[in-house]
Amino acid sequence: MTAVQGLLLLAGYAVAVFGGAVAVEAGLRRLLRAEDVEGISSFRRMGLHDAGRIIGCLERFLFLTFVLADAWSAVGFVLAAKGLIRYGEIQDDRDHKIAEYVLIGTMASLAWAVTVGLLVRRWIG
């Protein structure tokens, strides 16, 4: 791997992990109406401080790594595992806003990381 390819790889990880955090959070914020904010905030306070953001960064890191390694089945495994883990905490939500919030965030995070991964693969050959 050349120095330029290494820099492109590092830049890809930075854009996928940290740029994705900004983009996904901004997108989710646009979906919330004023009456939704308290319910989402309450849900986020139930967990560790910034846990959702940290989980999202870790997901994008893994998704990007799997795309670069051409390990698409591993992407499915992470999504299935997250679905099983999250199912218990979101199944009782009566209006499904929490479930939709989590699902949209996960799918946006996945789309961001896969897009960056495909671009990085193309750039570094």
CSV table of C-alpha atoms in Angstrom, one decimal:
chain,number,residue,atom,x,y,z
A,1,MET,CA,0.0,0.0,0.0
A,2,THR,CA,1.4,3.4,-0.9
A,3,ALA,CA,1.4,6.4,1.4
A,4,VAL,CA,-1.4,8.0,-0.6
A,5,GLN,CA,-3.5,4.9,-0.4
A,6,GLY,CA,-2.8,4.8,3.4
A,7,LEU,CA,-3.9,8.4,3.8
A,8,LEU,CA,-7.0,7.8,1.7
A,9,LEU,CA,-7.8,4.8,4.0
A,10,LEU,CA,-7.4,6.8,7.1
A,11,ALA,CA,-9.4,9.7,5.7
A,12,GLY,CA,-12.1,7.1,4.8
A,13,TYR,CA,-12.3,5.9,8.3
A,14,ALA,CA,-12.5,9.4,9.7
A,15,VAL,CA,-15.3,10.4,7.2
A,16,ALA,CA,-17.2,7.1,7.9
A,17,VAL,CA,-16.9,7.2,11.6
A,18,PHE,CA,-16.9,10.8,12.6
A,19,GLY,CA,-18.5,12.4,9.6
A,20,GLY,CA,-21.2,9.8,9.8
A,21,ALA,CA,-21.9,10.7,13.4
A,22,VAL,CA,-22.6,14.3,12.3
A,23,ALA,CA,-24.6,13.4,9.2
A,24,VAL,CA,-26.8,10.7,11.0
A,25,GLU,CA,-27.5,13.0,14.0
A,26,ALA,CA,-28.4,15.9,11.7
A,27,GLY,CA,-30.7,13.6,9.7
A,28,LEU,CA,-32.4,12.2,12.8
A,29,ARG,CA,-32.9,15.7,14.2
A,30,ARG,CA,-34.7,16.8,11.0
A,31,LEU,CA,-37.2,13.9,11.5
A,32,LEU,CA,-38.2,14.9,15.0
A,33,ARG,CA,-41.2,17.1,15.6
A,34,ALA,CA,-41.4,19.3,18.8
A,35,GLU,CA,-43.7,16.8,20.5
A,36,ASP,CA,-41.2,13.9,19.7
A,37,VAL,CA,-38.2,15.5,21.4
A,38,GLU,CA,-39.0,14.7,25.0
A,39,GLY,CA,-39.8,11.0,24.3
A,40,ILE,CA,-36.6,10.5,22.3
A,41,SER,CA,-34.6,12.4,25.0
A,42,SER,CA,-36.1,10.3,27.7
A,43,PHE,CA,-35.2,7.1,25.8
A,44,ARG,CA,-31.6,8.3,25.3
A,45,ARG,CA,-31.3,9.1,29.0
A,46,MET,CA,-32.1,5.5,29.9
A,47,GLY,CA,-28.8,4.4,28.6
A,48,LEU,CA,-25.2,5.4,29.2
A,49,HIS,CA,-24.2,9.0,28.4
A,50,ASP,CA,-23.6,9.2,24.6
A,51,ALA,CA,-23.9,5.5,24.2
A,52,GLY,CA,-26.0,5.8,21.0
A,53,ARG,CA,-23.3,8.0,19.4
A,54,ILE,CA,-20.6,5.6,20.5
A,55,ILE,CA,-22.5,2.6,19.2
A,56,GLY,CA,-23.0,4.3,15.9
A,57,CYS,CA,-19.3,5.1,15.6
A,58,LEU,CA,-18.4,1.5,16.3
A,59,GLU,CA,-21.0,0.3,13.9
A,60,ARG,CA,-19.7,2.5,11.1
A,61,PHE,CA,-16.1,1.4,11.9
A,62,LEU,CA,-17.2,-2.2,11.6
A,63,PHE,CA,-19.3,-1.7,8.5
A,64,LEU,CA,-16.5,0.1,6.7
A,65,THR,CA,-14.0,-2.6,7.7
A,66,PHE,CA,-16.4,-5.3,6.4
A,67,VAL,CA,-16.9,-3.5,3.1
A,68,LEU,CA,-13.2,-3.0,2.6
A,69,ALA,CA,-12.7,-6.7,3.4
A,70,ASP,CA,-15.6,-7.7,1.1
A,71,ALA,CA,-17.2,-9.4,4.1
A,72,TRP,CA,-20.8,-8.6,3.3
A,73,SER,CA,-22.2,-11.4,5.4
A,74,ALA,CA,-20.5,-9.8,8.5
A,75,VAL,CA,-22.6,-6.7,7.9
A,76,GLY,CA,-25.7,-8.8,8.0
A,77,PHE,CA,-24.5,-10.5,11.2
A,78,VAL,CA,-24.0,-7.1,13.0
A,79,LEU,CA,-27.4,-5.9,11.9
A,80,ALA,CA,-29.1,-9.1,13.1
A,81,ALA,CA,-27.3,-9.0,16.4
A,82,LYS,CA,-28.2,-5.4,17.0
A,83,GLY,CA,-31.8,-6.2,16.1
A,84,LEU,CA,-31.9,-9.0,18.7
A,85,ILE,CA,-30.3,-6.8,21.3
A,86,ARG,CA,-32.5,-3.8,20.7
A,87,TYR,CA,-35.8,-5.7,20.2
A,88,GLY,CA,-36.5,-6.1,23.9
A,89,GLU,CA,-36.1,-2.4,24.7
A,90,ILE,CA,-38.2,-1.1,21.8
A,91,GLN,CA,-40.9,-3.7,21.5
A,92,ASP,CA,-43.1,-2.1,24.2
A,93,ASP,CA,-43.1,1.3,22.6
A,94,ARG,CA,-46.8,2.0,21.8
A,95,ASP,CA,-46.4,4.6,19.1
A,96,HIS,CA,-43.3,3.1,17.6
A,97,LYS,CA,-41.4,6.4,17.5
A,98,ILE,CA,-38.5,5.0,19.4
A,99,ALA,CA,-38.3,1.9,17.3
A,100,GLU,CA,-38.4,4.0,14.1
A,101,TYR,CA,-35.8,6.4,15.5
A,102,VAL,CA,-33.4,3.5,16.3
A,103,LEU,CA,-34.1,1.8,12.9
A,104,ILE,CA,-33.6,4.9,10.9
A,105,GLY,CA,-30.4,5.8,12.7
A,106,THR,CA,-29.0,2.3,12.1
A,107,MET,CA,-30.0,2.2,8.4
A,108,ALA,CA,-28.6,5.7,7.9
A,109,SER,CA,-25.4,4.7,9.6
A,110,LEU,CA,-25.1,1.6,7.5
A,111,ALA,CA,-25.8,3.5,4.3
A,112,TRP,CA,-23.2,6.1,5.1
A,113,ALA,CA,-20.5,3.6,6.0
A,114,VAL,CA,-21.2,1.4,2.9
A,115,THR,CA,-21.1,4.4,0.6
A,116,VAL,CA,-17.8,5.6,2.1
A,117,GLY,CA,-16.4,2.0,2.0
A,118,LEU,CA,-17.3,1.6,-1.7
A,119,LEU,CA,-15.7,5.0,-2.5
A,120,VAL,CA,-12.5,4.1,-0.5
A,121,ARG,CA,-12.3,0.7,-2.3
A,122,ARG,CA,-12.5,2.5,-5.6
A,123,TRP,CA,-9.9,5.1,-4.7
A,124,ILE,CA,-7.3,2.8,-3.2
A,125,GLY,CA,-7.8,0.1,-5.8
